[in-house]
Every structure is written in C-alpha cells, then in structure tokens.
Coordinates of C-alpha atoms in Angstrom, one line a residue:
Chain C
X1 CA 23.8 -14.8 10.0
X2 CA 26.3 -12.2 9.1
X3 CA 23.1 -10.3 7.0
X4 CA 24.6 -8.2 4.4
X5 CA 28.0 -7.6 4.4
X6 CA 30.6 -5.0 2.3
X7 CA 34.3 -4.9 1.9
X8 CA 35.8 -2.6 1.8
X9 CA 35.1 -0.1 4.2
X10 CA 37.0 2.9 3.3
X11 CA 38.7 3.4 0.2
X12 CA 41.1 6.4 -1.3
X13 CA 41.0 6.6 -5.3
X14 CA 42.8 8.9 -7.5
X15 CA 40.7 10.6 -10.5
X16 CA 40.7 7.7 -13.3
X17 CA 41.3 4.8 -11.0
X18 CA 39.1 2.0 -11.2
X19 CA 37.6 -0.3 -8.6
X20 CA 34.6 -2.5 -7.5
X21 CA 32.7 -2.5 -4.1
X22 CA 31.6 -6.1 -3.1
X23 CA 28.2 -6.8 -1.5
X24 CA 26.6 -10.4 0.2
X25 CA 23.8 -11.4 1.6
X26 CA 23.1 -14.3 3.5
X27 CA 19.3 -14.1 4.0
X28 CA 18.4 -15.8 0.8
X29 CA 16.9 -12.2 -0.5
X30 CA 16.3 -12.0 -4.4
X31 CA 16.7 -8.4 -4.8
X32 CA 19.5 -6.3 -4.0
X33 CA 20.2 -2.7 -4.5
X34 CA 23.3 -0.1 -4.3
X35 CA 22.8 3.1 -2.9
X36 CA 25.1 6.3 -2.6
X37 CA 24.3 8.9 0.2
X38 CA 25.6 12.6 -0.1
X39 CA 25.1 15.3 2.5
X40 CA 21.2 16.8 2.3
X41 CA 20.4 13.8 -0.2
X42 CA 19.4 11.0 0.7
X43 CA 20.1 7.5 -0.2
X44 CA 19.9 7.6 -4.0
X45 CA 19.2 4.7 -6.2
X46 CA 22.0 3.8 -8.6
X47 CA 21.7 0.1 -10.0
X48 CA 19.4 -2.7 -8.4
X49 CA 19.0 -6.2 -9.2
X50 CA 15.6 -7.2 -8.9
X51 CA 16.2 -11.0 -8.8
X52 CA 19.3 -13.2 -10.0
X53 CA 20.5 -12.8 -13.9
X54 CA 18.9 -9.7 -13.9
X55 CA 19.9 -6.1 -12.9
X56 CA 18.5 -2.1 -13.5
X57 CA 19.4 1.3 -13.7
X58 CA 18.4 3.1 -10.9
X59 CA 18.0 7.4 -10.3
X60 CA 22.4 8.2 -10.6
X61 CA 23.5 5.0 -12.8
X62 CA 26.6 7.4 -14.5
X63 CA 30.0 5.8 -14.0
X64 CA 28.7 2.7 -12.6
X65 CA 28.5 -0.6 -13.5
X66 CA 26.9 -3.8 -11.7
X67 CA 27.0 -7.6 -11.6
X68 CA 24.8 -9.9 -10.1
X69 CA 27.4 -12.7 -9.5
X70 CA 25.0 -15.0 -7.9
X71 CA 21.9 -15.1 -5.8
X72 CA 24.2 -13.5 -2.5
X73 CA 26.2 -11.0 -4.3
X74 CA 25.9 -7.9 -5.8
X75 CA 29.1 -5.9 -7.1
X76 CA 29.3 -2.4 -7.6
X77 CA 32.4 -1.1 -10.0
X78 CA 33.5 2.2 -11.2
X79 CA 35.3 2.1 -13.9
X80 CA 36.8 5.7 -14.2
X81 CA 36.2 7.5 -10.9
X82 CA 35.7 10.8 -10.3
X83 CA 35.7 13.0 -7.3
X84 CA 31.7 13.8 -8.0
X85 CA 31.8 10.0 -6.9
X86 CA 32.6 10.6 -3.8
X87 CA 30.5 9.5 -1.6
X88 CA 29.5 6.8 1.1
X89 CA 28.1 3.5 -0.8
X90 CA 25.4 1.5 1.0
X91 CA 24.4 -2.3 -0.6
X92 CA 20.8 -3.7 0.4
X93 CA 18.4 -6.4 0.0
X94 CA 15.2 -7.1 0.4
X95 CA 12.7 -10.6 -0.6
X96 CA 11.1 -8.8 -2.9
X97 CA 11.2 -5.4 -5.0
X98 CA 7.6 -4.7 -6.2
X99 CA 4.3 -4.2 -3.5
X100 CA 2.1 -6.0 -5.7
X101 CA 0.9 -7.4 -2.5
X102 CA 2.0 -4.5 -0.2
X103 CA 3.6 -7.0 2.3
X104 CA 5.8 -5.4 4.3
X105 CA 8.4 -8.2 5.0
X106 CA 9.1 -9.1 1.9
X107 CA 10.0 -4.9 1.0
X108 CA 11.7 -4.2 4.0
X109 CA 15.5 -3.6 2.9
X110 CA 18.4 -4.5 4.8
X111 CA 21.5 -2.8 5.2
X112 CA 25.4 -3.4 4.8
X113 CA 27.8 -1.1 6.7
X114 CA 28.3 0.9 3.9
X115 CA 32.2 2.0 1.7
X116 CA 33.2 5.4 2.4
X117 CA 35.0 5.9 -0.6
X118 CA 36.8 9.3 -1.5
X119 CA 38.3 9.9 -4.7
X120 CA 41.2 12.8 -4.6
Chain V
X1 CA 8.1 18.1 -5.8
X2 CA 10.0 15.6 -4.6
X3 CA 8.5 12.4 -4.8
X4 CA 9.3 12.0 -0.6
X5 CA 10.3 15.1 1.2
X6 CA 11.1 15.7 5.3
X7 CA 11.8 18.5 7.1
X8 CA 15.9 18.0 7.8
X9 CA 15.4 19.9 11.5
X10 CA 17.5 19.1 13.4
X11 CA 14.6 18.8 16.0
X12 CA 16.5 19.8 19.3
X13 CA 14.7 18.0 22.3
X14 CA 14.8 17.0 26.0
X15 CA 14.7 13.7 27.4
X16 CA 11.0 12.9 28.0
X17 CA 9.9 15.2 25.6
X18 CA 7.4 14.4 22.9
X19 CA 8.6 14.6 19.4
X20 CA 6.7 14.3 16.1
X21 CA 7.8 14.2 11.9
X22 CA 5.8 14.3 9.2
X23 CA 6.6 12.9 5.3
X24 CA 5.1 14.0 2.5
X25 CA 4.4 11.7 -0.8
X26 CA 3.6 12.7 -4.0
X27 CA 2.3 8.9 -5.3
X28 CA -1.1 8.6 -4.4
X29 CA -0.6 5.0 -5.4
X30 CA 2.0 4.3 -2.8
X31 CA 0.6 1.4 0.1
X32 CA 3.9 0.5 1.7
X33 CA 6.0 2.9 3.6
X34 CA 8.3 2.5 6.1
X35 CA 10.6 4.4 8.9
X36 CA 14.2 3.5 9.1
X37 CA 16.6 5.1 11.6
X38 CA 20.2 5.6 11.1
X39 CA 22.9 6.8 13.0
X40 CA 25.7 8.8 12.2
X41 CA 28.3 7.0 10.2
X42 CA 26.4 3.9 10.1
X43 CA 23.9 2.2 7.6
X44 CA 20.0 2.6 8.1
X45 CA 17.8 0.3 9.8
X46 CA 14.2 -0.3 9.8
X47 CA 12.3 1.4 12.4
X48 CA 8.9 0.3 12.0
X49 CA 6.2 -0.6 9.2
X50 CA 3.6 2.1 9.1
X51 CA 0.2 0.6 8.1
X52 CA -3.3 2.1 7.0
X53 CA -4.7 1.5 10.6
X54 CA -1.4 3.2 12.5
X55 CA 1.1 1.4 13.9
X56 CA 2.2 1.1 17.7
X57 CA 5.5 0.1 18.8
X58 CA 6.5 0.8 22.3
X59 CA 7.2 5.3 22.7
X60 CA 7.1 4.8 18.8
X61 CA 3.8 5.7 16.6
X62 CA 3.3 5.7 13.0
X63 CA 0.4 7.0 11.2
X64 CA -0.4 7.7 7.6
X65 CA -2.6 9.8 6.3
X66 CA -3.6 9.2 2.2
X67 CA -6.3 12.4 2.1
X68 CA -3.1 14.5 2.5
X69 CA -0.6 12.3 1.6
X70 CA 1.6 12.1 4.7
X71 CA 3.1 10.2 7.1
X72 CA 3.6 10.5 10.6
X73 CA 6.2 9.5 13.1
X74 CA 5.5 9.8 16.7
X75 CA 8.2 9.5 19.4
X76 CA 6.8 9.7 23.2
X77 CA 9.4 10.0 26.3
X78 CA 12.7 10.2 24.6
X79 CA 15.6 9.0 25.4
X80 CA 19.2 10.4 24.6
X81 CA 20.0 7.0 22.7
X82 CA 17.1 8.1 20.3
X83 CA 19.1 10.3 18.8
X84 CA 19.5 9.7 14.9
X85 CA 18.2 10.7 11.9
X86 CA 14.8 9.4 10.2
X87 CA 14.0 8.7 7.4
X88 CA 10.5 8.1 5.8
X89 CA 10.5 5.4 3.0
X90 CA 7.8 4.8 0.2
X91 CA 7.8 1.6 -1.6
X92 CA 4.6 2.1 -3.8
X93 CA 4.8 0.9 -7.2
X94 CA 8.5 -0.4 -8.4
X95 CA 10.4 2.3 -7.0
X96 CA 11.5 2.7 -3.6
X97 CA 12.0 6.1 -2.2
X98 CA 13.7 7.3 0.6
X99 CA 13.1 10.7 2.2
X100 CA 16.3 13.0 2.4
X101 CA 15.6 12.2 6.6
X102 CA 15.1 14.7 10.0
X103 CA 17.6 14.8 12.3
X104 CA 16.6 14.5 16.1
X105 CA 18.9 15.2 18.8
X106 CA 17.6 14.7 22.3
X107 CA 19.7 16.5 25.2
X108 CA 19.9 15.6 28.9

C-alpha cells in the first residue's frame, strides 16, 4: 500500500497563477483533510471532506477550493495565488472524522509527504 | 487561549537523558488525543494514542490529565534518532486540533 500519496512535491507559482495539489489514499479512509503548515503554526485546517460527495471549510479556507473526486482523492486548488499562500501543504486521512465513540483507530490521521509550494 | 498549546523549546538533551512535554486543552469535552512526531521536512506521523489510563510504549509514556486539562508525553533513555518535533493532537468533538509542536534535539 502506497498510503497517501501527493504530486507534486515542490512547486514555484507567480502571484495570480492558478494550480491544484492532488491527494490519494489507498487505505479505503472516508475522510480526508488538507492542511497548510507555516513556521510557529502548526498544521492548520483549510478544507476537509468528511466522507465522499461531501466536503467543509476548515480554520484558513481563503483562496482555496476542494473536490472530492472519489472515495481516494482529494484535490486542493488555488485559484489565484498569493505569496501569503506560501506554504508547505500536507493531505490526510483518517476512517472516520467525529469521536462519537472515541476510537482511536478510526481518528488517527495519516499523512502524505506534503507540496512545498512557494509563490514569488 | 489556544484551543491546544505546547511549549515550542527546543528541549536540548543528551542521549539517555529523560525528557518530558506537556499540552494543554481548552475543551473539556475532548476524549481522544493523540502524539504525532514529525521530522524536519517530512509529514507527521502518529506517535502514540494517549488514553484515560496512560499509555506505555517502549522509552515512550503518555498520560492525560482532564482535572487540569493536559497531556503528557514522557521520553525515557533517548536516543539521537529521537530527535523531532511533537506535536499533541485533540480530536474531541468534530474538530481536530493540532498543537503548534516542541522541538526536541538530543546530542551525543
């Protein structure tokens, strides 16, 4: 199993360009969720999709814009970037979303490698 | 308040030291929380689960503490490949949080 994978992996805009990050899974997750990490922030929420045909807004949803393609994938696209978009852009996923039962496996997220994207 | 805060260190220790963070919550509500690790330049992965009861794993102890909403991570003989930066996770309710993480370097 490749778990969840992200292409690309480094990626130069200018200001205005557009472009969209691709996520998969192959672990048969429902959810899935894109994160951007900044220096001294944290991973920070920006759109999640909580099960297929359905997504969210998360804490920074601003210039982004999400598809739930399928049950494996998850795109992220910016439609205008900026250079406060900067940042490195993780994808997850996860069996579940909520902790109605507080089951650990089913919350525990998994990572992709991450798209270090800088826009100039 | 942030709804999950760390201290960001960096903790500077020596191999086979002890080493201990704390994480603060501000839901009282929250049951599920987790540790991830993640080293530099690459994506975070799960560290351990950290239940009611504590958790053992190996050098690796979590505890959480709902009086004083914390939790605990616990790190006994460290090695130099323990190096990384934590970060505490809270997955109460239908939010997941993740703490802005602590940064550990152990030296020879």
């Amino acid at each position: 199993n490749a778990g969840v994978t992200q292409t690309p992996k480094f990626q130069v805009l200018k200001t205005g360009q557009s472009m969209t990050l691709q996520c998969a899974q192959d672990m048969n997750h429902n959810s899935m969720y894109w994160y951007r990490q900044d220096p001294g922030m944290g991973l920070r929420l920006i759109y999640y999709s909580a099960s297929e045909g359905t997504t969210d807004k998360g804490e920074v949803p601003n210039g982004y814009n999400v598809s739930r393609l399928n049950k494996r994938e998850f795109s992220l696209r910016l439609e205008s970037a900026a250079p406060s978009q900067t940042s490195v852009y993780f994808c997850a996923s996860s069996y579940s979303r909520t902790s109605g039962s507080a089951d650990a496996g089913t919350l525990t997220q998994y990572f992709g490698p991450g798209t270090r994207l800088t826009v100039l | 308040r942030k709804e999950v805060e760390q201290d960001p260190g960096p903790f500077n220790v020596p191999e086979g030291a002890t080493v201990a963070f704390n994480c603060t919550y501000s839901n009282s509500a929250s049951q599920s929380f987790f540790w991830y690790r993640q080293d530099c330049r690459k994506e975070p992965k799960l560290l351990m689960s950290v239940y009611s009861s504590g958790n053992e794993d190996g050098r690796f102890t979590a505890q959480l503490n709902r009086a004083s909403q914390y939790i605990s991570l616990l790190i006994r003989d460290s090695k130099l490949s323990d190096s990384a930066t934590y970060l505490c996770v809270d997955t109460g309710g239908f939010k997941t949080i993740f703490g802005a993480g602590t940064r550990l370097f152990v030296k020879a």
